[in-house]
CSV table of C-alpha atoms in Angstrom, one decimal:
chain,number,residue,atom,x,y,z
A,1,UNK,CA,176.9,157.2,92.7
A,2,UNK,CA,175.1,153.9,90.2
A,3,UNK,CA,178.0,153.0,87.1
A,4,UNK,CA,175.7,152.4,83.9
A,5,UNK,CA,176.1,150.0,81.7
A,6,UNK,CA,175.3,150.5,78.1
A,7,UNK,CA,177.0,147.1,77.0
A,8,UNK,CA,175.7,143.5,77.5
A,9,UNK,CA,179.4,142.4,77.1
A,10,UNK,CA,180.5,145.2,79.9
A,11,UNK,CA,183.0,143.2,81.6
A,12,UNK,CA,181.4,144.7,85.0
A,13,UNK,CA,178.9,143.0,85.0
A,14,UNK,CA,180.4,139.6,84.3
A,15,UNK,CA,178.5,137.4,86.9
A,16,UNK,CA,175.8,138.2,85.3
A,17,UNK,CA,175.7,137.2,82.1
A,18,UNK,CA,173.5,134.4,80.7
A,19,UNK,CA,172.0,133.7,84.3
A,20,UNK,CA,169.9,130.6,83.8
A,21,UNK,CA,173.2,128.8,82.0
A,22,UNK,CA,175.0,129.5,84.6
A,23,UNK,CA,173.3,130.8,87.9
A,24,UNK,CA,176.8,130.7,89.4
A,25,UNK,CA,176.2,127.9,91.9
A,26,UNK,CA,179.0,126.5,93.1
A,27,UNK,CA,180.9,129.0,91.3
A,28,UNK,CA,183.6,131.1,94.4
A,29,UNK,CA,180.9,131.0,96.8
A,30,UNK,CA,178.3,132.9,94.9
A,31,UNK,CA,175.2,133.3,94.1
A,32,UNK,CA,171.8,135.5,92.2
A,33,UNK,CA,169.3,137.4,94.6
A,34,UNK,CA,166.2,138.6,92.3
A,35,UNK,CA,163.4,140.7,93.2
A,36,UNK,CA,162.7,143.1,95.3
A,37,UNK,CA,162.1,141.6,98.2
A,38,UNK,CA,165.2,138.9,98.1
A,39,UNK,CA,167.4,142.1,97.3
A,40,UNK,CA,166.0,142.9,100.9
A,41,UNK,CA,166.5,139.4,102.7
A,42,UNK,CA,170.6,140.0,101.6
A,43,UNK,CA,170.7,143.8,102.6
A,44,UNK,CA,169.4,142.5,106.4
A,45,UNK,CA,171.1,138.7,106.4
A,46,UNK,CA,173.3,137.2,108.7
A,47,UNK,CA,175.0,135.0,105.9
A,48,UNK,CA,175.5,136.2,103.4
A,49,UNK,CA,176.3,140.1,101.9
A,50,UNK,CA,176.4,142.0,98.0
A,51,UNK,CA,178.7,142.1,95.9
A,52,UNK,CA,177.1,144.2,93.6
A,53,UNK,CA,173.5,144.8,92.2
A,54,UNK,CA,172.4,145.0,88.6
A,55,UNK,CA,168.8,147.0,88.2
A,56,UNK,CA,166.6,148.3,85.2
A,57,UNK,CA,166.7,152.3,85.4
A,58,UNK,CA,162.7,151.8,85.9
A,59,UNK,CA,162.8,150.5,88.6
A,60,UNK,CA,165.5,152.0,89.9
A,61,UNK,CA,163.8,154.5,92.1
A,62,UNK,CA,160.8,151.9,93.7
A,63,UNK,CA,164.1,150.7,95.7
A,64,UNK,CA,166.0,153.9,95.3
A,65,UNK,CA,165.0,153.3,99.8
A,66,UNK,CA,166.7,149.7,99.8
A,67,UNK,CA,169.9,151.0,97.4
A,68,UNK,CA,170.4,153.9,99.7
A,69,UNK,CA,171.6,150.8,102.7
A,70,UNK,CA,174.5,149.8,99.9
A,71,UNK,CA,177.5,151.0,101.0
A,72,UNK,CA,180.3,152.2,98.6
A,73,UNK,CA,182.1,148.9,98.8
A,74,UNK,CA,179.6,146.9,97.2
A,75,UNK,CA,178.6,148.6,93.4
A,76,UNK,CA,175.1,149.6,91.6
A,77,UNK,CA,175.3,148.6,88.1
A,78,UNK,CA,172.3,150.4,86.3
A,79,UNK,CA,171.4,149.7,82.5
A,80,UNK,CA,168.3,149.6,80.2
A,81,UNK,CA,165.8,147.2,80.4
A,82,UNK,CA,166.2,145.5,76.9
A,83,UNK,CA,170.2,146.1,78.1
A,84,UNK,CA,169.8,143.9,80.7
A,85,UNK,CA,167.6,141.0,79.3
A,86,UNK,CA,170.4,140.9,76.7
A,87,UNK,CA,173.0,140.6,79.7
A,88,UNK,CA,171.1,137.7,81.6
A,89,UNK,CA,169.7,135.7,78.3
A,90,UNK,CA,166.1,136.2,79.0
A,91,UNK,CA,162.8,138.8,79.6
A,92,UNK,CA,164.1,139.7,83.6
A,93,UNK,CA,160.9,141.2,84.0
A,94,UNK,CA,161.7,141.6,87.6
A,95,UNK,CA,164.1,144.4,86.4
A,96,UNK,CA,166.6,143.5,90.8
A,97,UNK,CA,169.2,141.5,90.5
A,98,UNK,CA,172.1,141.1,92.9
A,99,UNK,CA,175.3,139.3,92.3
A,100,UNK,CA,175.3,137.5,96.6
A,101,UNK,CA,178.5,136.1,98.4
A,102,UNK,CA,177.4,133.3,101.0
A,103,UNK,CA,179.5,134.0,104.2
A,104,UNK,CA,181.5,130.9,106.5
A,105,UNK,CA,178.7,128.1,106.8
A,106,UNK,CA,178.0,126.8,110.3
A,107,UNK,CA,178.7,122.9,111.3
A,108,UNK,CA,176.1,121.1,111.9
A,109,UNK,CA,177.0,120.0,115.1
A,110,UNK,CA,177.9,124.0,115.9
A,111,UNK,CA,174.8,125.0,114.6
A,112,UNK,CA,172.9,122.6,116.8
A,113,UNK,CA,174.5,123.2,120.0
A,114,UNK,CA,173.8,127.5,119.9
A,115,UNK,CA,169.7,126.4,120.3
A,116,UNK,CA,168.0,127.1,122.8
A,117,UNK,CA,166.2,124.9,125.6
A,118,UNK,CA,163.4,124.5,122.7
A,119,UNK,CA,163.8,124.3,119.5
A,120,UNK,CA,162.3,123.7,116.2
A,121,UNK,CA,165.0,121.7,113.6
A,122,UNK,CA,163.9,120.8,110.4
A,123,UNK,CA,165.8,118.3,108.6
A,124,UNK,CA,166.1,116.7,105.0
A,125,UNK,CA,166.5,114.2,103.0
A,126,UNK,CA,167.0,114.1,98.8
A,127,UNK,CA,165.6,117.2,99.0
A,128,UNK,CA,166.5,117.5,95.0
A,129,UNK,CA,163.8,119.9,93.8
A,130,UNK,CA,164.4,123.3,94.0
A,131,UNK,CA,161.0,124.7,94.0
A,132,UNK,CA,160.7,123.1,96.9
A,133,UNK,CA,163.7,123.8,98.3
A,134,UNK,CA,162.5,127.0,98.1
A,135,UNK,CA,159.2,126.2,100.2
A,136,UNK,CA,160.7,124.7,102.6
A,137,UNK,CA,163.0,127.5,103.8
A,138,UNK,CA,160.2,129.9,103.2
A,139,UNK,CA,157.6,128.0,105.5
A,140,UNK,CA,161.2,127.4,108.4
A,141,UNK,CA,161.3,131.0,108.4
A,142,UNK,CA,158.0,131.9,108.5
A,143,UNK,CA,157.1,129.6,111.5
A,144,UNK,CA,160.0,130.1,112.5
A,145,UNK,CA,162.1,127.0,112.4
A,146,UNK,CA,165.6,127.7,113.7
A,147,UNK,CA,167.5,125.4,111.8
A,148,UNK,CA,167.4,124.0,109.0
A,149,UNK,CA,169.7,121.2,108.3
A,150,UNK,CA,170.4,119.2,104.7
A,151,UNK,CA,171.9,115.9,104.4
A,152,UNK,CA,174.3,115.5,101.6
A,153,UNK,CA,171.8,115.0,98.4
A,154,UNK,CA,170.2,117.7,98.9
A,155,UNK,CA,169.9,120.3,96.4
A,156,UNK,CA,171.4,124.5,97.2
A,157,UNK,CA,168.7,126.4,98.3
A,158,UNK,CA,172.1,129.4,97.1
A,159,UNK,CA,170.3,128.2,93.6
A,160,UNK,CA,168.5,131.3,92.4
A,161,UNK,CA,165.9,129.3,91.6
A,162,UNK,CA,165.3,128.3,95.2
A,163,UNK,CA,166.3,131.4,96.7
A,164,UNK,CA,163.1,133.6,94.7
A,165,UNK,CA,160.6,130.8,95.5
A,166,UNK,CA,162.1,131.1,99.7
A,167,UNK,CA,161.9,135.4,99.6
A,168,UNK,CA,164.4,135.6,101.2
A,169,UNK,CA,163.7,132.5,103.5
A,170,UNK,CA,168.0,131.4,102.9
A,171,UNK,CA,168.9,133.9,103.8
A,172,UNK,CA,166.7,134.2,107.1
A,173,UNK,CA,167.5,131.0,107.9
A,174,UNK,CA,170.8,128.9,109.6
A,175,UNK,CA,171.4,126.4,108.6
A,176,UNK,CA,174.1,123.5,107.5
A,177,UNK,CA,175.1,121.2,105.7
A,178,UNK,CA,176.0,117.0,106.2
A,179,UNK,CA,179.0,115.7,104.9
A,180,UNK,CA,178.1,112.5,103.1
A,181,UNK,CA,178.3,109.5,105.7
A,182,UNK,CA,177.3,111.4,108.0
A,183,UNK,CA,174.4,110.3,110.6
A,184,UNK,CA,171.5,112.7,110.3
A,185,UNK,CA,169.5,110.8,112.8
A,186,UNK,CA,171.7,110.1,115.1
A,187,UNK,CA,173.5,113.6,115.0
A,188,UNK,CA,170.0,115.2,116.1
A,189,UNK,CA,169.8,112.5,119.1
A,190,UNK,CA,173.0,113.0,120.2
A,191,UNK,CA,171.9,116.9,119.7
A,192,UNK,CA,169.6,116.1,122.3
A,193,UNK,CA,166.5,116.1,119.7
A,194,UNK,CA,163.2,114.5,120.1
A,195,UNK,CA,162.9,113.5,116.2
A,196,UNK,CA,160.3,112.8,114.4
A,197,UNK,CA,159.9,111.5,111.1
A,198,UNK,CA,157.3,112.9,108.0
A,199,UNK,CA,155.4,110.4,106.1
A,200,UNK,CA,152.2,108.8,104.6
A,201,UNK,CA,152.1,105.9,106.8
A,202,UNK,CA,153.4,107.2,109.9
A,203,UNK,CA,151.9,105.2,112.7
A,204,UNK,CA,150.3,108.3,114.9
A,205,UNK,CA,148.7,111.3,113.0
A,206,UNK,CA,150.7,114.8,113.8
A,207,UNK,CA,147.3,116.5,115.6
A,208,UNK,CA,147.5,114.2,118.4
A,209,UNK,CA,151.3,115.0,119.3
A,210,UNK,CA,152.9,117.6,121.3
A,211,UNK,CA,156.0,119.6,121.0
A,212,UNK,CA,158.0,120.8,124.0
A,213,UNK,CA,161.7,120.8,124.3
A,214,UNK,CA,164.2,120.4,121.1
A,215,UNK,CA,162.1,119.3,118.1
A,216,UNK,CA,163.8,118.1,114.5
A,217,UNK,CA,161.5,117.0,111.8
A,218,UNK,CA,162.9,114.7,109.6
A,219,UNK,CA,161.4,115.5,105.4
A,220,UNK,CA,161.9,114.2,102.0
A,221,UNK,CA,161.2,113.7,98.7
A,222,UNK,CA,158.4,114.2,97.2
A,223,UNK,CA,158.2,110.3,95.2
A,224,UNK,CA,160.7,108.1,97.9
A,225,UNK,CA,159.8,109.7,101.0
A,226,UNK,CA,162.7,108.7,103.9
A,227,UNK,CA,164.5,105.6,103.2
A,228,UNK,CA,162.7,102.9,105.5
A,229,UNK,CA,165.9,102.6,107.1
A,230,UNK,CA,165.7,106.1,108.2
A,231,UNK,CA,161.7,105.9,109.0
A,232,UNK,CA,162.8,102.8,111.7
A,233,UNK,CA,165.0,104.5,113.5
A,234,UNK,CA,162.2,108.1,114.1
A,235,UNK,CA,158.8,108.7,116.3
A,236,UNK,CA,156.8,108.6,112.2
A,237,UNK,CA,154.4,111.0,112.1
A,238,UNK,CA,150.8,111.2,109.4
A,239,UNK,CA,148.2,114.0,108.3
A,240,UNK,CA,145.3,112.8,107.9
A,241,UNK,CA,143.5,113.7,104.7
A,242,UNK,CA,140.0,112.7,103.5
A,243,UNK,CA,139.3,109.8,100.5
A,244,UNK,CA,142.5,108.0,101.6
A,245,UNK,CA,144.4,110.5,99.3
A,246,UNK,CA,148.4,110.2,100.9
A,247,UNK,CA,150.1,112.5,99.1
A,248,UNK,CA,151.0,116.4,100.0
A,249,UNK,CA,153.5,118.4,98.7
A,250,UNK,CA,157.0,118.4,100.7
A,251,UNK,CA,157.0,121.7,101.2
A,252,UNK,CA,152.9,121.6,102.0
A,253,UNK,CA,153.3,119.9,104.3
A,254,UNK,CA,156.4,120.8,105.7
A,255,UNK,CA,154.1,124.1,106.9
A,256,UNK,CA,151.2,122.4,108.7
A,257,UNK,CA,153.6,120.7,110.4
A,258,UNK,CA,155.8,124.0,111.9
A,259,UNK,CA,152.1,125.3,112.6
A,260,UNK,CA,151.0,122.7,114.5
A,261,UNK,CA,154.3,122.5,116.3
A,262,UNK,CA,154.5,126.4,116.9
A,263,UNK,CA,151.3,126.7,118.4
A,264,UNK,CA,151.7,122.6,120.7
A,265,UNK,CA,155.4,123.8,121.5
A,266,UNK,CA,155.4,126.9,123.6
A,267,UNK,CA,156.9,130.1,123.3
A,268,UNK,CA,160.1,130.1,120.7
A,269,UNK,CA,163.6,130.5,122.6
A,270,UNK,CA,166.5,131.3,121.6
A,271,UNK,CA,169.9,131.6,123.5
A,272,UNK,CA,171.2,134.8,124.2
């Protein structure tokens, strides 16, 4: 049974209040999921669980199938659209929010140990833009990457906007964050990965490289890209472009690279 909310100051929905200002990043391991697609991913996710759900009354019938999957331990709140807008602090047109709790995040070494003989690993260095982070996870989910590693300079993929842009990919792809000072390249090599770094100055064209085995692809932030000391330790690749143009959005680049290696590396193999 849904609980009706008529007052934006109701303490039961305190975690949804003014989400644009706080977004619950780093707060008790909680995050906000927005929209029906992301809610579905949350309900299916092995990485997180729903704590509560807040729905505009006009949207209830449209997500009745999802709400029917919610257990009694997860309260569902329903509010008029005007009340919901006051709660969150802006017009929330999707009308569907969920408060989620992140599960126990895996250690990067353990995550790599659990991969099969063939695997695609996405490794991110200094990705600070939440749109790009969401796009990277979306592409990783779409092309079947088995794992994502983030260095300590990356932004939180559970930030509301990153999660929304990922279309729930953050809740599907296993990922781990390295501790400050961890050597990403050394870790990947130790775990049997062939490490490829993407850069406009890469030594080889992507089109001429085959995959196979455990393959790790490194992506850096737009603008600075990967640090020279990282590039010097890796096999470097570039995506050929016309007319001397050398700039792609990092999320777009990841989609091209993942599609290429998923097709060139044989069938995905996951541990049983």
